[in-house]
Amino acid sequence: MPTVSSLSIIASDDKYDDDGQIKRTGTWQTASAHIITTVIGSGVLSLSWCFAQLGWIPGVVMLLLFSIVSMFTAILLADCYRSPDPVYGTRNYTYMHAVKANLGMFQYKLCGFAQYGVLIGVTIGYTTTTAISMAAIKKSNCYHKHGHHADCRVHNNPFMVIFAIIQIILSQVPNFHKLSPLSIIAAIMSFMYSTIGIGLSIGKIVVDGVGKTSLTRRLFENGTDRIWKTFSALGDIAFAFSFTFVLIEIQDTLKSSPPENETMKKATTVGIMASAVFYMLCGALGYAAFGIDAPGNFLTGFGFFDPFWLVDLANICIVVHLLGAYQVLAQPFFGFIDDWSRKRWPQSTLIVKNYSLRGLELNLFRLVWRTTYVILVTIIAMMFPFFNDFVGLLGACIFWPLTVYFPIEMYILQAKVRKFSLTWIAMQLISLACLIVSLLAAAGSTRGLVTSVQIFKPFQSVS
């Protein structure tokens, strides 16, 4: 007959996971929603432009290669959530913790610099993209009312402020685990605007025919500018598949039975395959519709004017999606600063004390610092609102270190892959090839940013 103490242990086990934290309840469905929310972001909007820079054959090949490499390294990373054993080892709560457990303190610091720097950059990009979509709604109604040749220019800054106010409120969510409903809504929005973009592209092709396209649009043409734009397009595609740096955080939301790595591999496969299909359709159909004149953002570049309400709906979906995606990406950084501050000043009432306000849990430190973060990000977005080149540079900076290098190196150590074996050599060749692509993409995007900055006045962003 069980004793009182044993009954309390049983009750405790029913409520808590093996690490003493509240039992996680995530499934492969919720994890897939998180992944899709993160993957299908602003990157999808520039894919038709990428095809216009590359042409049909290189465009399709590069999109497939990036999706295959991303899926491969994400599956490797799923086994690194627990160390040293992928099923029974100690949990790594974040991507950085996994790097620290497997690769040591030095690479842990490098990973932190790369990951949090990129997360900040992505939130800047999302602020810009959301403002452009908000402005596009106003422009669409203006064009519908006054004609397609009317002067319907709109200043983006007021929309960035609106977006920032909403993010200040959402940023007070205590942790990543509370975001599943928001993430699921955002995932639905991403499917909706991608589907609308696909439908509008098909409609344009039916009415106007296929635009001027090429099998290898720019790869073999002369001209320095075209070469740089080709490199920048690689960065945009890399950005579209750069999500691995939040996978461990997503995996930490999963319940422990079945094993988290098995569930995560299923979620990763579903999430990336769904994203790749939508990416291919958006990129290929957008290119077919616009040809070599494809705009940088195929839903806000006004290649589509009618039906105006459908264009509006697509941009509303983008806004709702990025409201959620911003938080999915920012919460790991928020959590890092919160945890570090509590450890650094454990006696500070400002940092550790929570207040209850009509059922809501508020923390003054969280309120002040997260609000400050959103404001600073918004100011930077107002100063440098360059969509394609900024996205390309972020993709170049993210893809190799966070999506390829760290997952491969962690897996090699955890799985004890023998040095100079065929598996080891193959993985190192994949890593080297991705490094070269990232360097080329970074060069092209940096050049584009420098050119844009020379002719742009800060805080004067106009759509």
Coordinates of N, CA and C in Angstrom, one line a residue, residues 172-283:
Q172 N 5.0 41.4 -23.1 CA 4.8 41.2 -21.6 C 4.4 39.8 -21.3
V173 N 4.2 38.9 -22.4 CA 4.0 37.5 -22.1 C 5.2 37.0 -21.5
P174 N 5.0 36.3 -20.3 CA 6.2 35.9 -19.5 C 7.2 35.0 -20.2
N175 N 6.8 34.0 -21.0 CA 7.7 33.1 -21.6 C 7.2 32.5 -22.9
F176 N 8.0 31.8 -23.6 CA 7.8 31.2 -24.9 C 6.6 30.2 -24.8
H177 N 6.4 29.5 -23.7 CA 5.4 28.4 -23.6 C 4.0 29.0 -23.7
K178 N 3.8 30.3 -23.4 CA 2.5 30.9 -23.5 C 2.1 31.3 -24.9
L179 N 2.9 31.0 -25.9 CA 2.6 31.6 -27.2 C 2.0 30.7 -28.2
S180 N 1.7 29.4 -27.8 CA 1.1 28.5 -28.7 C -0.1 29.0 -29.4
P181 N -1.1 29.6 -28.8 CA -2.3 30.1 -29.5 C -1.9 31.1 -30.5
L182 N -1.1 32.1 -30.1 CA -0.7 33.1 -31.0 C 0.1 32.5 -32.2
S183 N 0.9 31.5 -32.0 CA 1.7 30.9 -33.0 C 0.8 30.2 -34.0
I184 N -0.2 29.5 -33.5 CA -1.1 28.8 -34.4 C -1.9 29.7 -35.3
I185 N -2.4 30.8 -34.7 CA -3.1 31.9 -35.5 C -2.1 32.4 -36.6
A186 N -0.9 32.7 -36.2 CA 0.1 33.2 -37.1 C 0.4 32.2 -38.3
A187 N 0.5 31.0 -37.9 CA 0.7 29.9 -39.0 C -0.4 29.9 -40.0
I188 N -1.7 30.0 -39.5 CA -2.8 30.1 -40.4 C -2.7 31.3 -41.3
M189 N -2.3 32.4 -40.7 CA -2.2 33.7 -41.5 C -1.1 33.5 -42.6
S190 N 0.0 32.8 -42.3 CA 1.0 32.6 -43.3 C 0.6 31.8 -44.5
F191 N -0.2 30.8 -44.2 CA -0.8 30.0 -45.3 C -1.8 30.8 -46.1
M192 N -2.5 31.7 -45.4 CA -3.5 32.5 -46.2 C -2.9 33.5 -47.1
Y193 N -1.9 34.2 -46.6 CA -1.3 35.2 -47.6 C -0.5 34.6 -48.6
S194 N 0.2 33.4 -48.3 CA 0.9 32.7 -49.4 C -0.1 32.2 -50.4
T195 N -1.2 31.7 -50.0 CA -2.2 31.1 -50.9 C -2.8 32.3 -51.8
I196 N -3.1 33.4 -51.1 CA -3.6 34.5 -51.9 C -2.6 35.0 -52.9
G197 N -1.3 35.1 -52.5 CA -0.3 35.5 -53.5 C -0.2 34.5 -54.7
I198 N -0.3 33.2 -54.4 CA -0.3 32.2 -55.4 C -1.5 32.4 -56.3
G199 N -2.7 32.6 -55.8 CA -3.9 32.8 -56.5 C -3.8 34.1 -57.4
L200 N -3.3 35.2 -56.8 CA -3.2 36.4 -57.6 C -2.2 36.2 -58.8
S201 N -1.1 35.5 -58.5 CA -0.2 35.2 -59.6 C -0.8 34.4 -60.7
I202 N -1.5 33.4 -60.4 CA -2.2 32.6 -61.4 C -3.2 33.4 -62.2
G203 N -4.0 34.3 -61.5 CA -4.9 35.2 -62.2 C -4.2 36.1 -63.1
K204 N -3.1 36.6 -62.7 CA -2.3 37.5 -63.6 C -1.8 36.8 -64.8
I205 N -1.3 35.6 -64.6 CA -0.8 34.7 -65.7 C -2.0 34.5 -66.7
V206 N -3.2 34.1 -66.2 CA -4.3 33.8 -67.1 C -4.7 35.0 -67.9
V207 N -4.7 36.2 -67.3 CA -5.1 37.4 -68.0 C -4.0 38.0 -68.9
D208 N -2.8 38.1 -68.4 CA -1.7 38.8 -69.1 C -0.7 37.8 -69.8
G209 N -0.8 36.6 -69.4 CA 0.2 35.6 -69.9 C 1.4 35.6 -69.1
V210 N 2.4 34.7 -69.4 CA 3.6 34.6 -68.7 C 4.5 35.8 -69.0
G211 N 5.1 36.4 -68.0 CA 6.0 37.5 -68.2 C 7.3 37.0 -68.9
K212 N 8.2 37.9 -69.1 CA 9.5 37.6 -69.8 C 10.4 37.0 -68.7
T213 N 10.7 35.7 -69.0 CA 11.5 34.9 -68.0 C 12.7 34.3 -68.8
S214 N 13.6 33.7 -68.0 CA 14.8 33.1 -68.6 C 15.2 31.9 -67.8
L215 N 15.8 30.9 -68.4 CA 16.3 29.7 -67.7 C 17.4 30.1 -66.7
T216 N 18.3 30.9 -67.2 CA 19.4 31.4 -66.3 C 19.6 32.9 -66.5
R217 N 18.7 33.6 -65.8 CA 18.4 35.0 -66.1 C 19.7 35.8 -66.0
R218 N 20.5 35.7 -64.9 CA 21.6 36.6 -64.7 C 23.0 36.0 -64.6
L219 N 23.0 34.7 -64.4 CA 24.3 34.0 -64.1 C 25.3 34.2 -65.1
F220 N 24.9 34.3 -66.4 CA 25.9 34.4 -67.4 C 25.9 35.7 -68.2
E221 N 25.2 36.7 -67.6 CA 25.1 38.0 -68.2 C 26.2 38.9 -67.7
N222 N 26.7 39.8 -68.5 CA 27.7 40.8 -68.0 C 27.1 41.9 -67.2
G223 N 27.9 42.5 -66.4 CA 27.4 43.6 -65.6 C 27.6 43.3 -64.1
T224 N 28.3 44.2 -63.4 CA 28.6 44.0 -62.0 C 27.4 44.1 -61.2
D225 N 26.5 45.0 -61.5 CA 25.2 45.1 -60.7 C 24.4 43.8 -60.7
R226 N 24.4 43.2 -61.8 CA 23.6 42.0 -61.9 C 24.2 40.8 -61.1
I227 N 25.5 40.8 -61.1 CA 26.2 39.8 -60.3 C 25.9 40.0 -58.8
W228 N 26.0 41.2 -58.3 CA 25.8 41.5 -56.9 C 24.3 41.2 -56.5
K229 N 23.4 41.5 -57.4 CA 22.0 41.1 -57.1 C 21.8 39.6 -57.1
T230 N 22.5 38.9 -57.9 CA 22.4 37.4 -57.9 C 22.9 36.9 -56.5
F231 N 24.0 37.5 -56.0 CA 24.5 37.1 -54.7 C 23.4 37.5 -53.6
S232 N 22.9 38.7 -53.7 CA 21.9 39.1 -52.7 C 20.6 38.2 -52.7
A233 N 20.3 37.7 -53.9 CA 19.1 36.8 -54.0 C 19.4 35.5 -53.2
L234 N 20.6 35.0 -53.2 CA 21.0 33.8 -52.4 C 20.8 34.1 -50.9
G235 N 21.1 35.3 -50.5 CA 20.9 35.7 -49.1 C 19.4 35.7 -48.8
D236 N 18.6 36.2 -49.7 CA 17.1 36.2 -49.5 C 16.6 34.8 -49.3
I237 N 17.0 33.9 -50.1 CA 16.6 32.5 -50.0 C 17.1 31.9 -48.7
A238 N 18.3 32.2 -48.3 CA 18.8 31.7 -47.1 C 18.0 32.2 -45.9
F239 N 17.6 33.5 -46.0 CA 16.8 34.0 -44.9 C 15.5 33.3 -44.8
A240 N 14.9 32.9 -46.0 CA 13.6 32.2 -46.0 C 13.7 30.9 -45.2
F241 N 14.9 30.3 -45.2 CA 15.0 29.0 -44.5 C 15.8 29.1 -43.2
S242 N 16.0 30.3 -42.7 CA 16.8 30.4 -41.4 C 15.9 30.5 -40.2
F243 N 15.7 29.3 -39.6 CA 14.8 29.2 -38.5 C 15.4 28.3 -37.4
T244 N 16.5 27.6 -37.7 CA 17.0 26.6 -36.8 C 17.3 27.1 -35.4
F245 N 17.7 28.3 -35.3 CA 18.1 28.9 -34.1 C 17.1 28.9 -33.0
V246 N 15.8 28.7 -33.3 CA 14.7 28.6 -32.3 C 14.2 27.2 -32.2
L247 N 14.8 26.2 -32.8 CA 14.2 24.9 -32.8 C 14.3 24.2 -31.4
I248 N 15.4 24.5 -30.7 CA 15.6 23.9 -29.4 C 14.5 24.4 -28.5
E249 N 14.3 25.8 -28.5 CA 13.2 26.4 -27.7 C 11.9 25.8 -28.1
I250 N 11.6 25.5 -29.3 CA 10.4 24.9 -29.7 C 10.3 23.5 -29.2
Q251 N 11.4 22.7 -29.3 CA 11.4 21.4 -28.8 C 11.2 21.3 -27.3
D252 N 11.6 22.4 -26.6 CA 11.4 22.4 -25.1 C 10.0 22.6 -24.7
T253 N 9.0 22.8 -25.7 CA 7.6 22.9 -25.3 C 6.9 21.5 -25.5
L254 N 7.6 20.5 -25.9 CA 7.0 19.2 -26.2 C 6.9 18.3 -25.0
K255 N 5.8 17.5 -24.9 CA 5.7 16.6 -23.8 C 6.8 15.4 -24.0
S256 N 7.2 14.8 -23.0 CA 8.3 13.8 -23.0 C 7.9 12.5 -23.5
S257 N 6.7 12.2 -23.8 CA 6.3 10.9 -24.3 C 5.3 11.1 -25.5
P258 N 5.7 10.6 -26.7 CA 6.9 9.9 -27.1 C 8.2 10.9 -27.0
P259 N 9.4 10.3 -27.0 CA 10.6 11.1 -26.9 C 10.6 12.4 -27.7
E260 N 11.1 13.4 -27.1 CA 11.0 14.7 -27.8 C 11.7 14.7 -29.2
N261 N 12.8 14.0 -29.3 CA 13.5 14.0 -30.6 C 12.7 13.4 -31.7
E262 N 12.0 12.3 -31.3 CA 11.1 11.7 -32.3 C 10.0 12.6 -32.8
T263 N 9.4 13.3 -31.8 CA 8.3 14.2 -32.1 C 8.8 15.4 -32.9
M264 N 10.0 15.9 -32.6 CA 10.5 17.1 -33.2 C 10.9 16.7 -34.7
K265 N 11.5 15.6 -34.9 CA 11.8 15.2 -36.3 C 10.6 15.2 -37.2
K266 N 9.5 14.7 -36.6 CA 8.2 14.6 -37.4 C 7.7 16.1 -37.6
A267 N 7.8 16.9 -36.6 CA 7.3 18.3 -36.7 C 8.2 19.0 -37.7
T268 N 9.5 18.8 -37.6 CA 10.4 19.5 -38.5 C 10.2 19.1 -40.0
T269 N 10.0 17.8 -40.2 CA 9.7 17.3 -41.6 C 8.4 17.9 -42.2
V270 N 7.4 17.9 -41.3 CA 6.1 18.5 -41.8 C 6.2 20.0 -42.0
G271 N 6.9 20.7 -41.1 CA 7.0 22.1 -41.2 C 7.8 22.6 -42.4
I272 N 8.9 21.9 -42.6 CA 9.8 22.4 -43.7 C 9.2 22.0 -45.1
M273 N 8.6 20.8 -45.1 CA 8.0 20.3 -46.4 C 6.9 21.3 -46.8
A274 N 6.0 21.6 -45.8 CA 4.9 22.5 -46.1 C 5.5 23.9 -46.6
S275 N 6.5 24.3 -45.9 CA 7.0 25.6 -46.2 C 7.7 25.6 -47.6
A276 N 8.4 24.5 -47.9 CA 9.1 24.5 -49.2 C 8.1 24.5 -50.4
V277 N 7.0 23.8 -50.2 CA 6.0 23.7 -51.2 C 5.4 25.1 -51.5
F278 N 5.1 25.8 -50.4 CA 4.6 27.2 -50.5 C 5.6 28.1 -51.1
Y279 N 6.9 28.0 -50.7 CA 8.0 28.8 -51.2 C 8.1 28.6 -52.7
M280 N 8.1 27.3 -53.2 CA 8.3 27.1 -54.6 C 7.1 27.6 -55.4
L281 N 5.9 27.5 -54.9 CA 4.8 28.0 -55.6 C 4.8 29.5 -55.7
C282 N 5.1 30.2 -54.5 CA 5.2 31.7 -54.5 C 6.3 32.2 -55.4
G283 N 7.5 31.6 -55.3 CA 8.6 32.0 -56.1 C 8.4 31.8 -57.6

